[in-house]
mmCIF file of C-alpha atoms in Angstrom:
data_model
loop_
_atom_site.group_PDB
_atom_site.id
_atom_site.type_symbol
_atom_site.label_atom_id
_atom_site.label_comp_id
_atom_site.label_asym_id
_atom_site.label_seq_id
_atom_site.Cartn_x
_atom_site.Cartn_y
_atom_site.Cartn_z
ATOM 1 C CA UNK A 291 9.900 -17.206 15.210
ATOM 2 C CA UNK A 292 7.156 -15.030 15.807
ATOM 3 C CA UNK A 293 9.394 -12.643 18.580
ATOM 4 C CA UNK A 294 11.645 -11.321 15.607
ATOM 5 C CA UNK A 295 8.955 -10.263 13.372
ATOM 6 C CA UNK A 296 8.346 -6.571 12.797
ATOM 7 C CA UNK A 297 5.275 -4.887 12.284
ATOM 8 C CA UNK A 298 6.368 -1.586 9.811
ATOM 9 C CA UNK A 299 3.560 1.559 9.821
ATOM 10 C CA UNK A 300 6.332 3.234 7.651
ATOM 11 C CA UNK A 301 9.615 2.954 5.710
ATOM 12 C CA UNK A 302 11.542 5.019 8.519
ATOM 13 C CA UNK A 303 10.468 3.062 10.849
ATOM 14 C CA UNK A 304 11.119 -0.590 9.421
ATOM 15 C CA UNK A 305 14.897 1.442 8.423
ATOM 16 C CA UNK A 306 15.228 2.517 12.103
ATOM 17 C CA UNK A 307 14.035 -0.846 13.458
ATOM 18 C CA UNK A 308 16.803 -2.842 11.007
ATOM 19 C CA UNK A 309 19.223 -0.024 12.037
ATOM 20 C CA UNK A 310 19.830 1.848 9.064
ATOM 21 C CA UNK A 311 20.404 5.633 8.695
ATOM 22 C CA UNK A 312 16.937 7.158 8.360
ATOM 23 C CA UNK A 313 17.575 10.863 7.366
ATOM 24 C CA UNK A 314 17.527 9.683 3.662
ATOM 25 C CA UNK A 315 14.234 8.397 4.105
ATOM 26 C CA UNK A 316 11.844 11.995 3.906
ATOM 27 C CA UNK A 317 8.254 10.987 3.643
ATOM 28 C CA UNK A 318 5.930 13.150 1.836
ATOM 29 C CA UNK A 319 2.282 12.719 3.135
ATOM 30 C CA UNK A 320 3.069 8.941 3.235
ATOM 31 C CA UNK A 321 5.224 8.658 0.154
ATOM 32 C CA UNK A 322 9.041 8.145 0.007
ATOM 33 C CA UNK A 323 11.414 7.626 -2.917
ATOM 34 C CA UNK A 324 15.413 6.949 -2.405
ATOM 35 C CA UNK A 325 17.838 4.942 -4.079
ATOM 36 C CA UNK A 326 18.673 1.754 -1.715
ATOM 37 C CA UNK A 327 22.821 1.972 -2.866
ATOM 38 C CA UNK A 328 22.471 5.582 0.301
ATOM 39 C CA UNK A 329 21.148 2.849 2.761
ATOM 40 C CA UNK A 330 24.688 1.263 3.196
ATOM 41 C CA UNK A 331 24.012 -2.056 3.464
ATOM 42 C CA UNK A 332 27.205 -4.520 4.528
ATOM 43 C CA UNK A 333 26.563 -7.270 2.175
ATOM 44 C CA UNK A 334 25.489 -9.753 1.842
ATOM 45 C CA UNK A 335 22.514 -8.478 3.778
ATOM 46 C CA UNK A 336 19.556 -10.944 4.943
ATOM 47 C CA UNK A 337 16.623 -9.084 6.718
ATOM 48 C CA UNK A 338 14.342 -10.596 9.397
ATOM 49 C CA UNK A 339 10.695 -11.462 9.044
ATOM 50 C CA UNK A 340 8.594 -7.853 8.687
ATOM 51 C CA UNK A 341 5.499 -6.994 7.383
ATOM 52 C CA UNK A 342 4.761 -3.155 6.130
ATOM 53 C CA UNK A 343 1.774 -1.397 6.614
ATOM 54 C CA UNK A 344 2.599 0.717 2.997
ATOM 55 C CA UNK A 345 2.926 -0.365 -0.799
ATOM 56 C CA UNK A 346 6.111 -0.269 -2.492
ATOM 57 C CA UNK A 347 7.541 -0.485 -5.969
ATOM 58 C CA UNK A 348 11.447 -1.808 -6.107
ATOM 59 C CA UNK A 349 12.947 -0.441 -9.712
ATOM 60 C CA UNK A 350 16.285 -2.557 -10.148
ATOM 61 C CA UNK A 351 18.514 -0.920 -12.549
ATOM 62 C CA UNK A 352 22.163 -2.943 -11.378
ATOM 63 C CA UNK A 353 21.724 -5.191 -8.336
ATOM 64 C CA UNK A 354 20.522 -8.735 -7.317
ATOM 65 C CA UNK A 355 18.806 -10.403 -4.102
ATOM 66 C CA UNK A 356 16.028 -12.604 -3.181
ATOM 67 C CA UNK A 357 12.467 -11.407 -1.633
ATOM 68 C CA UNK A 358 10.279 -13.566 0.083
ATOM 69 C CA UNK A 359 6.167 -13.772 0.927
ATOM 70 C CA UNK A 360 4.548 -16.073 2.853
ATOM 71 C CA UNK A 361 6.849 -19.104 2.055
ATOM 72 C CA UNK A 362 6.999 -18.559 -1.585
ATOM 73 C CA UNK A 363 10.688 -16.818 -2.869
ATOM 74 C CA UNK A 364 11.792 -14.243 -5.954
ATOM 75 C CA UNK A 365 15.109 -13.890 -7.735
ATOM 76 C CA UNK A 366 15.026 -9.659 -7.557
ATOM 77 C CA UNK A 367 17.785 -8.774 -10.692
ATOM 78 C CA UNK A 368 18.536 -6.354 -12.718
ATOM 79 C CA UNK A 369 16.397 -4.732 -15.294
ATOM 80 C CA UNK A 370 13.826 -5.769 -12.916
ATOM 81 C CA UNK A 371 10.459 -4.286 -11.095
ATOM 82 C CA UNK A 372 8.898 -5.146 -8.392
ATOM 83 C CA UNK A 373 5.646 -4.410 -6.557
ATOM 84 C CA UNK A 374 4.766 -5.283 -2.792
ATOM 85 C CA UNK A 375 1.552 -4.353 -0.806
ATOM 86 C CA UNK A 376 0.615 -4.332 2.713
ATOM 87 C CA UNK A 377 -0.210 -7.690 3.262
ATOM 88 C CA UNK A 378 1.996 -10.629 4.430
ATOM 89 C CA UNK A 379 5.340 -10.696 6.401
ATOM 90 C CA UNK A 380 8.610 -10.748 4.123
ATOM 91 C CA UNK A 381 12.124 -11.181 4.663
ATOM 92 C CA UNK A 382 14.558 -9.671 1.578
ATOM 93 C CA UNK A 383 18.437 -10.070 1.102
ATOM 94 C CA UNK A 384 21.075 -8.316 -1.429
ATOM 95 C CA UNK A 385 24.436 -9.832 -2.972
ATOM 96 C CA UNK A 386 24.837 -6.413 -4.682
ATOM 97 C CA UNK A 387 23.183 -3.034 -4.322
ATOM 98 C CA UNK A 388 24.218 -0.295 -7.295
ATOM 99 C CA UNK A 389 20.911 1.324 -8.370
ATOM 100 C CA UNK A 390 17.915 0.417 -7.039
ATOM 101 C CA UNK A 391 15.260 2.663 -6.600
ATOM 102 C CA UNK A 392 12.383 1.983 -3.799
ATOM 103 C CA UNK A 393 9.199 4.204 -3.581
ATOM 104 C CA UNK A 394 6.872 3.054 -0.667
ATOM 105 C CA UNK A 395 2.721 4.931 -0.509
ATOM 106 C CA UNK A 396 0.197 4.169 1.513
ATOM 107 C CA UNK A 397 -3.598 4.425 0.868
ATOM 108 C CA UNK A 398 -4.099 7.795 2.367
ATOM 109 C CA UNK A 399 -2.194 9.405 -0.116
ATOM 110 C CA UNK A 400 -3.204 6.977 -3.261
ATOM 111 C CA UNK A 401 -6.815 8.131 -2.690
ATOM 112 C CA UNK A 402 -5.788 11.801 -1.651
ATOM 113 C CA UNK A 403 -3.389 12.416 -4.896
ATOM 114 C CA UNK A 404 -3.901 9.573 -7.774
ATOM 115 C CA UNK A 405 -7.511 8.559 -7.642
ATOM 116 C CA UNK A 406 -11.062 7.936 -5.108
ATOM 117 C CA UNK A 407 -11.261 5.186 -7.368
ATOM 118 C CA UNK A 408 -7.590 4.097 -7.227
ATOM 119 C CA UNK A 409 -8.100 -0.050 -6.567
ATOM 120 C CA UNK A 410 -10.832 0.015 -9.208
ATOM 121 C CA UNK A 411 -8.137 1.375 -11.534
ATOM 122 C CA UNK A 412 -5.741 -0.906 -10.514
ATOM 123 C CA UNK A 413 -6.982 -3.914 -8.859
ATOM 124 C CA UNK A 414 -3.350 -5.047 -8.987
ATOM 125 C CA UNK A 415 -2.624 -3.375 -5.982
ATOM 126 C CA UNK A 416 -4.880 -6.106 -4.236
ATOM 127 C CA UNK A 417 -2.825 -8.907 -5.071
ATOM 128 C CA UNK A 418 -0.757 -10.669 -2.844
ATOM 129 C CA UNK A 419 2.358 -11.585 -3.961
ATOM 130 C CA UNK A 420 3.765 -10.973 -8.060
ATOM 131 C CA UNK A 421 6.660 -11.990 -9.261
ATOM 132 C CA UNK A 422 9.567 -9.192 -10.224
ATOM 133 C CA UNK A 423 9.639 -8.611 -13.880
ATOM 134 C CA UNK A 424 12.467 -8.145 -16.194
ATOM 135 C CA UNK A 425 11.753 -5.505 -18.647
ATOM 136 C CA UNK A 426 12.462 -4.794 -22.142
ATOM 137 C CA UNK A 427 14.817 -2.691 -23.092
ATOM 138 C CA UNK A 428 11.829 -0.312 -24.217
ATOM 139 C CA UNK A 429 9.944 -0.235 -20.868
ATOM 140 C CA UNK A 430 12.643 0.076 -19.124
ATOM 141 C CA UNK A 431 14.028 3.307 -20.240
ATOM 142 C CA UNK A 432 10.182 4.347 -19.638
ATOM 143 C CA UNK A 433 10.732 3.148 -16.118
ATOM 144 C CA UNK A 434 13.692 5.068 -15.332
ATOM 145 C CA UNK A 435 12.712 7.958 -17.076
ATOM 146 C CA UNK A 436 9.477 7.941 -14.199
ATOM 147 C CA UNK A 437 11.503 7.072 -11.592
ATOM 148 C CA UNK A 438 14.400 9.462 -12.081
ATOM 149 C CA UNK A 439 11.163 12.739 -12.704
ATOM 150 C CA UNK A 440 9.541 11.236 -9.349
ATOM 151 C CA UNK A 441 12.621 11.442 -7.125
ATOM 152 C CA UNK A 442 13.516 14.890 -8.841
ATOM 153 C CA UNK A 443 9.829 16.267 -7.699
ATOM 154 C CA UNK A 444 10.213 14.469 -4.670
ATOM 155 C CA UNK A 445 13.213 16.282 -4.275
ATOM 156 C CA UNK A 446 12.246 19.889 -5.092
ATOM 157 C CA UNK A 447 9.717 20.378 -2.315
ATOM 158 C CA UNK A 448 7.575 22.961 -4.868
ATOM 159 C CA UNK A 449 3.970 24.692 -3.576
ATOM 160 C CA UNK A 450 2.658 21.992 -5.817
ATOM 161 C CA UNK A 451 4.536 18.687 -5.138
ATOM 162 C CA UNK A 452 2.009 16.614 -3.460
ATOM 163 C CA UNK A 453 -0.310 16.648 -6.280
ATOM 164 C CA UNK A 454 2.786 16.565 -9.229
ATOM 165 C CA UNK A 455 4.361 13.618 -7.462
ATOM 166 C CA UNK A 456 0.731 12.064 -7.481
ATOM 167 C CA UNK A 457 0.065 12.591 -10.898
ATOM 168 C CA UNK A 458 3.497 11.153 -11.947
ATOM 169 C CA UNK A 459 2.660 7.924 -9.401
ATOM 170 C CA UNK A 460 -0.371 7.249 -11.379
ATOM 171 C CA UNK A 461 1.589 7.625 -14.574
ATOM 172 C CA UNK A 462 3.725 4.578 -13.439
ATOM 173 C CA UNK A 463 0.426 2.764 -12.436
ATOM 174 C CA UNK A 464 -0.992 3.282 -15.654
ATOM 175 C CA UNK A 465 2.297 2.159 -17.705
ATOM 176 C CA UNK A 466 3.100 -0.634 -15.319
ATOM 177 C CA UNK A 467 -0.937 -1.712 -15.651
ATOM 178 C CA UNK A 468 -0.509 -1.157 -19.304
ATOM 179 C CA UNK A 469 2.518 -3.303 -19.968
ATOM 180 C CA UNK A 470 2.031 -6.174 -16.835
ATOM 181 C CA UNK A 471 -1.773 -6.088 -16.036
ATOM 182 C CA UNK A 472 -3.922 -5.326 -19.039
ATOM 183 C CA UNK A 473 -6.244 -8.318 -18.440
ATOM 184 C CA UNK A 474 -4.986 -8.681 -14.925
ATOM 185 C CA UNK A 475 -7.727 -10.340 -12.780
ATOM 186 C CA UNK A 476 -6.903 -11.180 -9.244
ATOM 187 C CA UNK A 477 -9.542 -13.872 -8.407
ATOM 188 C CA UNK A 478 -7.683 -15.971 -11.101
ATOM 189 C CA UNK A 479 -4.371 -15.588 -9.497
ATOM 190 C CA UNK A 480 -3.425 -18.221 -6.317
ATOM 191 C CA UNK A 481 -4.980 -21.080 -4.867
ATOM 192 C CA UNK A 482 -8.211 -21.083 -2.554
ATOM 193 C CA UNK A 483 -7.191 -19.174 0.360
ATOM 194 C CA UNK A 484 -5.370 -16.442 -1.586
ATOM 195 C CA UNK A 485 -8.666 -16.014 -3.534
ATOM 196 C CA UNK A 486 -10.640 -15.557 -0.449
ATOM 197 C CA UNK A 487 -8.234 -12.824 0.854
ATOM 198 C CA UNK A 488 -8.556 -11.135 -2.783
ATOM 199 C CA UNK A 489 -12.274 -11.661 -2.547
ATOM 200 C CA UNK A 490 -12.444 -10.297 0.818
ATOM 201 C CA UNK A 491 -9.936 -7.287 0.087
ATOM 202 C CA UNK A 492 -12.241 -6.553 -2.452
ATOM 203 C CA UNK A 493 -15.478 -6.873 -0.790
ATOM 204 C CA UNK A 494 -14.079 -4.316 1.635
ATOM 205 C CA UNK A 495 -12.660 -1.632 -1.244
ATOM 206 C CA UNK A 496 -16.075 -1.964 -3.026
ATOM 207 C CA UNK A 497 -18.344 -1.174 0.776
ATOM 208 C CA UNK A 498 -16.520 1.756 1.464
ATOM 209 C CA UNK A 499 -16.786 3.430 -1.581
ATOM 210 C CA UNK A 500 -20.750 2.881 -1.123
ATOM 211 C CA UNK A 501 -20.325 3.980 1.941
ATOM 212 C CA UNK A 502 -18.861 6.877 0.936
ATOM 213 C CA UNK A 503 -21.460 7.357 -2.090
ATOM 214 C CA UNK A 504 -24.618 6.964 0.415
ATOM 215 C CA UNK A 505 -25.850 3.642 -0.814
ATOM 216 C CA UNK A 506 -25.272 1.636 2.422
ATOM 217 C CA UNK A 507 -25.463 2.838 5.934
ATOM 218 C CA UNK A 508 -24.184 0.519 8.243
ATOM 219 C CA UNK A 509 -20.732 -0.919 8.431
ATOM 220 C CA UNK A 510 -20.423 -4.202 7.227
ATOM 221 C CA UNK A 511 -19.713 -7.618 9.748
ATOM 222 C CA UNK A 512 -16.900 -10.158 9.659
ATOM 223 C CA UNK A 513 -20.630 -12.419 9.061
ATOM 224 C CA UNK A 514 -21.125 -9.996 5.770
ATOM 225 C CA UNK A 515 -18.002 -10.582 4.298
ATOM 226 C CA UNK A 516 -18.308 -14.678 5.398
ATOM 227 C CA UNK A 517 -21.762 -14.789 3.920
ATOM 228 C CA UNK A 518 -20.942 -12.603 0.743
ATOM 229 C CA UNK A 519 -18.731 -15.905 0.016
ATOM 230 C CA UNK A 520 -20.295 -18.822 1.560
ATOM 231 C CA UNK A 521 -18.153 -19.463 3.967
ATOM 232 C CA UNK A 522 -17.972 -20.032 7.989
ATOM 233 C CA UNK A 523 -17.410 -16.712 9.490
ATOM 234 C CA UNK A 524 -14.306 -18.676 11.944
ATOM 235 C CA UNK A 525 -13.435 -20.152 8.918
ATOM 236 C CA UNK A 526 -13.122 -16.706 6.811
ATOM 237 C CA UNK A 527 -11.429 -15.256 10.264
ATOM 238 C CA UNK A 528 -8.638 -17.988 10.254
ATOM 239 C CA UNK A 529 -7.977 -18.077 6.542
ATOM 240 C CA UNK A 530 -7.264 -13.712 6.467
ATOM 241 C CA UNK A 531 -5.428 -13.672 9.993
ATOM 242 C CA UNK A 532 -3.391 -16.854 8.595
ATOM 243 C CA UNK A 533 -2.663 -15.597 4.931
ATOM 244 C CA UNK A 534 -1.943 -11.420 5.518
ATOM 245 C CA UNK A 535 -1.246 -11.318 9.242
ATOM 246 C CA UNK A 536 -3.713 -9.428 10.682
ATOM 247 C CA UNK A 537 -7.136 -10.301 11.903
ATOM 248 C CA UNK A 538 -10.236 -8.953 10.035
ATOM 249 C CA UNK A 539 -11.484 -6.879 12.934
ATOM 250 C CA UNK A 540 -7.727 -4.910 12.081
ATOM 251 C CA UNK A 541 -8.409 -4.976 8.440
ATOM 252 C CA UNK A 542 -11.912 -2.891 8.697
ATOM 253 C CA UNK A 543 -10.703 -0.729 11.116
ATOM 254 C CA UNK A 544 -7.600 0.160 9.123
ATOM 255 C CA UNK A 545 -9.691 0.644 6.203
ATOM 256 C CA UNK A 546 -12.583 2.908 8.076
ATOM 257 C CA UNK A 547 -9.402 5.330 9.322
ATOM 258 C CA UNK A 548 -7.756 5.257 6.009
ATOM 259 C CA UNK A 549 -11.623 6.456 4.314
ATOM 260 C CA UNK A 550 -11.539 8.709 7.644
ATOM 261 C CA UNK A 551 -8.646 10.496 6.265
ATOM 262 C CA UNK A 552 -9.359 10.683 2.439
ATOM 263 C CA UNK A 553 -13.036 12.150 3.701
ATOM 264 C CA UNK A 554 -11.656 14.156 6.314
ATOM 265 C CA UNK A 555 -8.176 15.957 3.807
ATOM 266 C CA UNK A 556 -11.047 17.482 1.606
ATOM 267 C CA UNK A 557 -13.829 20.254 2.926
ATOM 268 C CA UNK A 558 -16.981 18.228 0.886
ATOM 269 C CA UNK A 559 -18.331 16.988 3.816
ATOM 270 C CA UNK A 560 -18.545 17.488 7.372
ATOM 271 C CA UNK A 561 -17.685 15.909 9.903
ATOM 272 C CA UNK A 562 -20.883 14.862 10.746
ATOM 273 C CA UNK A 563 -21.902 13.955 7.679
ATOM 274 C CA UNK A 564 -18.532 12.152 7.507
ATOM 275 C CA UNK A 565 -19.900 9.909 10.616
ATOM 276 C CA UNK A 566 -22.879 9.230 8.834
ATOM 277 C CA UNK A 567 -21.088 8.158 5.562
ATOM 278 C CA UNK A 568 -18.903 5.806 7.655
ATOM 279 C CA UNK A 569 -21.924 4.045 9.176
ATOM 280 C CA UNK A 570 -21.450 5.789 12.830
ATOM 281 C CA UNK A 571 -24.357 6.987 14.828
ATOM 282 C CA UNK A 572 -23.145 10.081 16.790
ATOM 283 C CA UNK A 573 -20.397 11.996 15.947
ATOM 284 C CA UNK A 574 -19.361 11.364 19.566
ATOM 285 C CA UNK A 575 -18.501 7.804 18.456
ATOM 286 C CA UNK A 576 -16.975 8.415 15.519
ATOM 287 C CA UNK A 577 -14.339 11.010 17.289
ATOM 288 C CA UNK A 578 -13.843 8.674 19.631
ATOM 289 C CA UNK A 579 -12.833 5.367 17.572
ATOM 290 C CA UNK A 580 -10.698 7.870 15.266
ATOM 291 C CA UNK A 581 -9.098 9.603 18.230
ATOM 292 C CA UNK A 582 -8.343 5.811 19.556
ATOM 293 C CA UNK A 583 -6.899 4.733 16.740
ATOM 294 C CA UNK A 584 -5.291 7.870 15.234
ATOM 295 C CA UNK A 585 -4.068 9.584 18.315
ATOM 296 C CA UNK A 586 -5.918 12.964 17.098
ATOM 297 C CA UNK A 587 -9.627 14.118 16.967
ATOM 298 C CA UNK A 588 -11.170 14.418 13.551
ATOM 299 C CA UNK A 589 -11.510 18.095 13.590
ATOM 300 C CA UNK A 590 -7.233 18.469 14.251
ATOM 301 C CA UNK A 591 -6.137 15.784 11.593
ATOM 302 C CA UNK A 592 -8.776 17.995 9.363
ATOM 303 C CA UNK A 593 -7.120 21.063 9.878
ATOM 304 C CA UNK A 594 -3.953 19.931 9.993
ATOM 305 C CA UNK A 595 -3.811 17.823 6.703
ATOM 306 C CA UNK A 596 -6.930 19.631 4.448
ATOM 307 C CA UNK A 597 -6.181 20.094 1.100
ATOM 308 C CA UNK A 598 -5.959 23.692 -0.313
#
């Protein structure tokens, strides 16, 4: 039923919302990394209906459970990865918990410490849903080699460990995209209405970046992205509130605060040449929609998060 389903904007709060100890969970510009077996679950452990606003990769090394995505459930065991994006609500459950590691990131810090380009790189990350995959005996030592020099960064809290524990993240992306994803194509993947969200998803990656770059102006309509596939705007509307859980109006505001942020952590631009990029009029505007949906003006969340 809708009333038990939970809206997560992080891991600590999904963690403190499911009533699980949350000082394990440190998060690092928008990255965590723990091993689940220091959450304590009592199991077996079924979760309610949630939806995260991060992406997450599950590394099974000894434990079993079942996720599940908009109607359509995974066997989770061990030797096993798996990779989750903000998208649709879930539900997950464990029989046995020994040594799993979970790392959640969001956006902001994918664009900030891996790559501008990052969904480009990987268009992966746009999918969906994707089956866990066993690995061979090979990758997987690869795997836990990654995870285990993540965590340990994660861990040491250096001058530098934003940008090493970025660098290693993309490693994984690049192995994971390397051994899973070569040829990966997401348009190919899913019937009709999953291809219109992965059309749409990537409709919106691909505006911002010209955005960004200078080569449009204005920010694009729910009647762009309709007419960029041919379809009813209503009808586009329904089909991306119905599939991911959020309307499209939440989708490009979510991704104009995310660009917001990546713009705003760097001193290339101003910020009113930041308003212009974004397709904003007056910087009076701009401050306002980010204060409204940030809870900060542009010109704190700049000097509180620009990078050195």
């Amino acid at each position: 039923m809708q009333e038990n389903k939970h809206e997560a904007k992080s891991l600590s709060e999904l963690y403190q919302h499911l009533g699980f100890p949350v000082d394990l969970i440190h998060t690092l510009e928008g990255f965590t990394i723990h091993n689940l077996k220091d959450t304590r679950f009592e199991l077996p452990y079924n979760s309610p209906s949630f939806r995260p606003d991060y992406f997450s990769f599950l590394f099974v090394k000894d434990g079993s459970g079942r996720y599940t995505i908009d109607g359509v459930g995974f066997n989770v065991e061990p030797h096993s990865i798996y990779f989750t994006n903000p998208s649709n609500y879930r539900t997950f459950s464990w029989t046995k918990v020994e040594d799993i590691y979970l790392i959640t990131f969001d956006e902001t810090f994918l664009k900030k410490f891996v790559s501008t380009e990052v969904f480009e790189e990987f268009p992966f990350l746009l999918t969906e849903t994707i089956s866990p995959k066993v690995l061979n005996i090979d990758f997987f030592e690869v795997v836990d080699k990654l995870f285990q020099d993540i965590h340990h960064e994660f861990l040491k809290q250096s001058t530098d460990q934003h940008k090493i524990t970025g660098h290693l993240l993309a490693v994984l992306l690049y192995r994971i995209k390397e051994y899973f994803w070569k040829d990966y194509n997401p348009i190919y993947e899913g019937n009709r209405s999953s291809q219109i969200v992965k059309l749409f998803k990537q409709m919106l990656e691909k505006h911002y970046r010209d955005l960004s770059a200078g080569k449009v102006e204005t920010i694009f309509r729910v009647q762009d992205y309709a007419d960029a596939q041919h379809l009813n705007p209503n009808y586009l509307s329904n089909v991306i509130k119905s599939k991911t859980g959020k309307p499209i109006a939440t989708w490009i505001a979510d991704k104009t605060i995310a660009e917001a942020k990546s713009l705003l952590q760097t001193a290339g631009a101003s910020i009113k040449e930041i308003t212009y990029k974004l397709g904003f009029s007056e910087v009076a505007h701009f401050s306002n929609y980010f204060k409204k949906n940030t809870g900060t003006s542009p010109a704190l969340y700049r000097k509180e998060h620009l990078q050195s």
